[in-house]
C-alpha cells in the first residue's frame, strides 16, 4: 500500500476530514463487484475519504469495499475511513430525512456516516424518478429539513452534517435557524469556476468548502473542457513538470477547500494524490485568478420552472448563476 498521508481539516463539529476525497458518482455505475474492486484500489492507493450519495447508486459497493478493507487490514479500524453520503431531493422533507439516512446506512452496511449532506436546496415530490422535474419541484422547508438533519447528528448516525450546492443567501437563512451549524458546503469549484465570494463567506462562518467537479467533470454529460484544456493551466503544468489535473487539484487545495476527485483509473487515482509535496507560485496563482474565463459548468436548470419555487437560475444560485 502506498504511504500517502492526506492532511485533514478539523470541522466545526470537531471531527477531522481528509482534504482529498474520492468521488463515487458514476453514470451508469459499473457492476457491483467491479465498483467494489475500484474502491478497494483507491483505499490501497491511500484514499481515506469517500464521497457518495443516495442518488449515485454506489453506496452498497462502497460499504462492501470498506468491509473488505477492514478484513484485509488495509485499514485498522472504521474510524480511519471518512464516509460522506447525501440526502436526495425526494427525501428533503422533515419527516423523510431520518428514514433516508437509515436506508443509506443499511446500503453502506455502517452504523454511522462521517458526514451527511443535503444534496441540493430542493425538494421533489416523493417517488420522482429520472431528471424531468417539470411540475415536481416543491417548496423547500429549509428550517424543518435542517432540524431533521440535526436529529441525525444527535442520534450519532452522522458525525457531522452539512449541505451541498447552497449559495450565500440560503446559507444565511439556514444559519438563522441552526442549532448545529453546517460543517461543510460542497459545491462546484475549479479553476474555471472559482467561487471567490462563496468561499470567503464560508470561511467567515466557519463552514468548510468541499469542491465537486474539480477537473470540470470532463467525460460527464454536462461536463466541460474548461479545466483540462485551459491554456493557462497547461502552461503551468509544463513549467512545473506536472499533469494538468495535478495543477488544477493543487489550486483547489491551496484555497483551503477539500478536493473531491474522481477517477476509476488506477494510475490517475495515484497521480491525483500527488499534489501535496509541491506548490504553485504567486505568479501561477495570479494567472489562474486573472486569465481563466469564469463560468458555472453545471447550472442545473432542471430545477427551474415558471410554476416552481425557483423561477430563474439566479434564484437557485442566490444571484451567482
Coordinates of C-alpha atoms in Angstrom, one line a residue:
X1 CA 0.0 0.0 0.0
X2 CA 1.3 3.5 -0.9
X3 CA 2.3 5.6 2.2
X4 CA 0.3 8.7 1.3
X5 CA -0.7 10.7 4.3
X6 CA -3.5 13.1 3.3
X7 CA -3.8 16.2 5.5
X8 CA -7.0 16.6 7.5
X9 CA -9.1 19.6 8.5
X10 CA -10.9 19.9 11.8
X11 CA -14.6 20.7 11.1
X12 CA -16.8 22.9 13.2
X13 CA -18.3 19.6 14.6
X14 CA -14.8 18.8 16.0
X15 CA -14.5 15.9 13.6
X16 CA -11.5 15.5 11.2
X17 CA -12.0 15.3 7.5
X18 CA -9.2 14.3 4.9
X19 CA -8.7 17.2 2.4
X20 CA -8.7 14.9 -0.6
X21 CA -11.7 12.6 -1.2
X22 CA -12.6 10.1 -3.8
X23 CA -15.9 10.9 -5.7
X24 CA -18.2 7.9 -6.0
X25 CA -20.6 9.1 -8.7
X26 CA -20.7 7.1 -11.9
X27 CA -23.4 7.2 -14.6
X28 CA -24.1 4.5 -15.1
X29 CA -22.3 2.7 -12.3
X30 CA -20.1 -0.3 -13.2
X31 CA -21.3 -3.7 -11.9
X32 CA -21.2 -4.1 -8.1
X33 CA -18.2 -6.3 -7.9
X34 CA -16.2 -4.1 -10.4
X35 CA -17.0 -1.0 -8.4
X36 CA -16.1 -2.7 -5.1
X37 CA -12.7 -3.5 -6.6
X38 CA -12.2 0.1 -7.8
X39 CA -12.9 1.4 -4.3
X40 CA -10.5 -1.1 -2.8
X41 CA -7.9 0.0 -5.2
X42 CA -8.5 3.6 -4.1
X43 CA -8.1 2.5 -0.4
X44 CA -4.8 0.8 -1.4
X45 CA -3.6 3.9 -3.2
X46 CA -4.1 5.9 0.0
X47 CA -7.6 7.4 -0.2
X48 CA -9.4 7.6 3.2
X49 CA -12.3 9.9 2.3
X50 CA -15.1 8.7 0.0
X51 CA -18.0 10.8 -1.2
X52 CA -21.2 9.0 -2.2
X53 CA -24.9 9.8 -2.2
X54 CA -28.3 8.1 -2.2
X55 CA -28.6 9.3 -5.9
X56 CA -25.4 7.7 -7.1
X57 CA -26.4 4.0 -6.5
X58 CA -22.8 3.3 -5.3
X59 CA -23.4 3.1 -1.5
X60 CA -23.5 -0.7 -1.5
X61 CA -20.3 -1.2 -3.4
X62 CA -18.5 1.4 -1.1
X63 CA -19.8 -0.4 2.0
X64 CA -18.5 -3.7 0.7
X65 CA -15.1 -2.2 -0.1
X66 CA -14.8 -0.7 3.4
X67 CA -15.8 -4.1 5.0
X68 CA -13.2 -5.9 2.8
X69 CA -10.5 -3.3 3.5
X70 CA -11.1 -3.9 7.3
X71 CA -11.0 -7.7 6.8
X72 CA -7.7 -7.5 4.8
X73 CA -6.3 -5.0 7.3
X74 CA -5.8 -2.4 4.6
X75 CA -7.1 -0.1 7.4
X76 CA -7.0 -0.9 11.1
X77 CA -10.5 0.4 12.1
X78 CA -13.6 2.0 10.7
X79 CA -12.7 5.4 12.1
X80 CA -9.7 5.6 9.6
X81 CA -12.2 5.9 6.7
X82 CA -14.3 9.1 6.3
X83 CA -17.6 8.4 4.5
X84 CA -19.9 11.1 3.2
X85 CA -23.3 10.5 1.8
X86 CA -26.2 12.8 0.8
X87 CA -29.9 13.2 1.2
X88 CA -31.7 13.1 -2.2
X89 CA -34.3 15.8 -3.1
X90 CA -37.3 13.3 -2.9
X91 CA -36.4 12.9 0.8
X92 CA -35.7 16.6 1.5
X93 CA -38.6 16.9 3.8
X94 CA -38.6 16.9 7.7
X95 CA -40.3 13.5 8.1
X96 CA -38.2 11.7 5.5
X97 CA -34.7 12.7 6.4
X98 CA -34.0 10.2 9.2
X99 CA -35.5 7.2 7.3
X100 CA -33.4 8.2 4.2
X101 CA -30.2 8.2 6.3
X102 CA -31.1 4.8 7.8
X103 CA -31.6 3.4 4.3
X104 CA -28.2 4.8 3.2
X105 CA -26.6 3.2 6.3
X106 CA -28.2 -0.1 5.5
X107 CA -26.9 0.0 1.9
X108 CA -23.4 1.0 3.3
X109 CA -23.5 -1.6 6.0
X110 CA -22.4 1.0 8.5
X111 CA -23.6 2.2 11.9
X112 CA -22.8 5.9 11.1
X113 CA -21.6 8.2 8.3
X114 CA -18.9 10.7 9.0
X115 CA -20.8 13.4 7.0
X116 CA -24.4 13.7 5.9
X117 CA -25.2 16.4 3.3
X118 CA -28.4 17.9 1.9
X119 CA -27.6 17.2 -1.8
X120 CA -29.5 20.3 -3.1
X121 CA -31.6 23.1 -1.6
X122 CA -34.5 21.5 -3.5
X123 CA -37.5 19.3 -2.6
X124 CA -39.0 16.9 -5.2
X125 CA -42.3 15.1 -5.0
X126 CA -41.9 11.7 -3.4
X127 CA -41.4 8.9 -5.9
X128 CA -40.0 11.2 -8.6
X129 CA -37.6 9.3 -10.9
X130 CA -35.3 10.4 -13.7
X131 CA -34.4 14.0 -14.3
X132 CA -37.5 15.5 -15.8
X133 CA -38.7 17.6 -12.8
X134 CA -41.4 19.7 -14.5
X135 CA -44.2 20.2 -12.0
X136 CA -42.4 18.1 -9.4
X137 CA -40.3 20.7 -7.6
X138 CA -42.0 21.6 -4.3
X139 CA -41.2 24.4 -1.8
X140 CA -38.1 23.5 0.3
X141 CA -38.6 23.7 4.1
X142 CA -35.1 24.7 5.0
X143 CA -35.8 25.1 8.7
X144 CA -37.7 21.8 9.2
X145 CA -35.3 19.8 7.0
X146 CA -32.3 21.1 8.9
X147 CA -33.9 20.2 12.2
X148 CA -34.2 16.7 11.0
X149 CA -30.5 16.7 9.9
X150 CA -29.7 17.9 13.4
X151 CA -31.6 14.9 14.8
X152 CA -29.5 12.6 12.7
X153 CA -26.4 14.2 14.3
X154 CA -27.8 14.0 17.9
X155 CA -28.6 10.3 17.4
X156 CA -25.0 9.6 16.4
X157 CA -25.9 8.4 12.9
X158 CA -24.0 11.3 11.3
X159 CA -20.8 12.6 13.0
X160 CA -21.1 15.8 11.0
X161 CA -23.9 17.4 8.9
X162 CA -23.8 19.9 6.1
X163 CA -25.1 21.0 2.8
X164 CA -24.3 20.9 -0.9
X165 CA -24.9 23.5 -3.6
X166 CA -26.1 26.2 -1.2
X167 CA -25.4 29.8 -2.1
X168 CA -24.7 32.6 0.4
X169 CA -28.4 33.6 0.9
X170 CA -29.5 30.0 1.6
X171 CA -26.6 29.5 4.0
X172 CA -27.5 32.7 5.8
X173 CA -31.2 31.6 6.1
X174 CA -30.0 28.2 7.4
X175 CA -27.7 29.8 10.0
X176 CA -30.5 31.9 11.4
X177 CA -32.3 28.7 12.5
X178 CA -29.5 26.2 13.0
X179 CA -28.6 24.9 16.5
X180 CA -25.8 22.9 14.9
X181 CA -24.3 24.9 12.0
X182 CA -23.4 23.1 8.7
X183 CA -19.9 21.8 8.9
X184 CA -19.4 21.6 5.1
X185 CA -20.8 23.2 2.0
X186 CA -19.9 21.0 -1.1
X187 CA -20.1 23.0 -4.3
X188 CA -18.9 23.0 -7.9
X189 CA -15.5 24.6 -7.7
X190 CA -12.5 24.6 -10.1
X191 CA -10.1 27.0 -11.8
X192 CA -12.9 27.8 -14.3
X193 CA -15.5 28.4 -11.6
X194 CA -13.5 29.8 -8.6
X195 CA -16.4 30.7 -6.3
X196 CA -14.4 33.5 -4.6
X197 CA -17.4 35.2 -2.9
X198 CA -18.9 31.9 -1.6
X199 CA -15.5 30.7 -0.3
X200 CA -15.0 34.0 1.5
X201 CA -18.4 33.8 3.1
X202 CA -17.9 30.1 4.2
X203 CA -14.5 31.0 5.8
X204 CA -16.2 33.8 7.8
X205 CA -18.8 31.4 9.0
X206 CA -16.5 28.5 9.8
X207 CA -18.0 26.3 7.1
X208 CA -15.5 24.0 5.3
X209 CA -15.9 24.2 1.5
X210 CA -15.6 20.9 -0.4
X211 CA -15.1 21.0 -4.2
X212 CA -17.0 18.8 -6.6
X213 CA -16.1 18.8 -10.3
X214 CA -12.6 19.9 -9.6
X215 CA -11.5 19.0 -13.1
X216 CA -14.7 20.3 -14.8
X217 CA -16.3 16.8 -14.9
X218 CA -14.7 16.1 -18.3
X219 CA -16.5 13.0 -19.5
X220 CA -19.8 13.6 -17.8
X221 CA -22.8 14.5 -20.0
X222 CA -22.8 18.0 -18.5
X223 CA -19.0 18.3 -18.2
X224 CA -16.7 20.9 -19.7
X225 CA -13.2 21.0 -21.1
X226 CA -12.6 24.5 -19.5
X227 CA -10.2 23.0 -16.9
X228 CA -8.4 20.2 -18.7
X229 CA -8.0 22.2 -22.0
X230 CA -7.1 25.5 -20.2
X231 CA -4.0 27.0 -21.9
X232 CA -3.2 28.8 -18.6
X233 CA -3.2 25.5 -16.6
X234 CA -1.4 23.6 -19.4
X235 CA 1.4 26.2 -19.4
X236 CA 1.8 26.0 -15.6
X237 CA 1.8 22.2 -15.8
X238 CA 4.5 22.1 -18.4
X239 CA 6.7 24.5 -16.4
X240 CA 6.3 22.5 -13.2
X241 CA 6.6 19.0 -14.8
X242 CA 3.1 18.1 -13.5
X243 CA -0.1 17.0 -15.2
X244 CA -2.9 19.5 -15.9
X245 CA -5.1 17.7 -13.4
X246 CA -2.4 17.9 -10.7
X247 CA -2.1 21.7 -11.2
X248 CA -5.9 22.1 -11.1
X249 CA -6.3 20.0 -8.0
X250 CA -3.4 21.7 -6.2
X251 CA -5.0 25.1 -6.9
X252 CA -8.2 24.0 -5.0
X253 CA -6.1 22.5 -2.2
X254 CA -4.3 25.8 -1.8
X255 CA -7.6 27.6 -1.5
X256 CA -8.2 25.6 1.7
X257 CA -11.0 23.6 0.1
X258 CA -11.4 19.8 0.2
X259 CA -10.9 18.2 -3.2
X260 CA -13.5 15.5 -4.3
X261 CA -11.8 14.0 -7.3
X262 CA -13.0 11.0 -9.3
X263 CA -11.0 8.7 -11.4
X264 CA -11.6 4.9 -11.7
X265 CA -8.3 4.6 -13.5
X266 CA -5.6 3.2 -11.1
X267 CA -2.7 5.3 -12.4
X268 CA -4.7 8.5 -12.4
X269 CA -6.0 7.7 -8.9
X270 CA -2.4 7.7 -7.7
X271 CA -1.5 10.9 -9.7
X272 CA -4.4 12.8 -8.2
X273 CA -3.0 12.2 -4.8
X274 CA 0.4 13.6 -5.8
X275 CA -0.4 17.2 -5.1
X276 CA 0.9 17.6 -1.6
X277 CA 4.7 17.8 -1.9
X278 CA 4.9 21.0 -4.1
X279 CA 3.2 24.3 -4.5
X280 CA 2.1 26.9 -7.0
X281 CA 4.0 30.2 -7.2
X282 CA 2.3 33.6 -6.6
X283 CA 2.7 34.2 -10.4
X284 CA 0.9 30.9 -11.1
X285 CA -1.9 31.8 -8.7
X286 CA -2.3 35.3 -10.3
X287 CA -2.5 33.8 -13.8
X288 CA -5.2 31.3 -12.6
X289 CA -7.1 34.1 -10.9
X290 CA -7.0 36.7 -13.7
X291 CA -6.6 34.8 -17.0
X292 CA -9.2 32.0 -16.9
X293 CA -12.7 32.8 -18.0
X294 CA -15.3 32.0 -15.3
X295 CA -18.4 30.1 -16.0
X296 CA -20.5 27.6 -14.0
X297 CA -20.2 24.2 -15.6
X298 CA -23.4 22.7 -14.1
X299 CA -26.2 25.3 -13.8
X300 CA -28.8 22.7 -13.1
X301 CA -31.7 24.4 -14.9
X302 CA -33.7 21.2 -14.4
X303 CA -34.9 22.7 -11.1
X304 CA -36.1 25.9 -12.8
X305 CA -39.8 26.3 -13.8
X306 CA -42.4 29.0 -14.1
X307 CA -44.7 27.3 -11.6
X308 CA -41.9 26.1 -9.2
X309 CA -40.2 27.7 -6.2
X310 CA -37.1 28.6 -8.4
X311 CA -38.2 30.6 -11.4
X312 CA -34.7 31.5 -12.5
X313 CA -31.1 30.3 -12.1
X314 CA -30.4 33.5 -10.1
X315 CA -33.0 32.4 -7.6
X316 CA -31.4 28.9 -7.3
X317 CA -27.9 30.2 -7.0
X318 CA -28.6 33.3 -4.9
X319 CA -27.7 35.8 -7.6
X320 CA -24.5 34.0 -8.5
X321 CA -25.6 31.9 -11.6

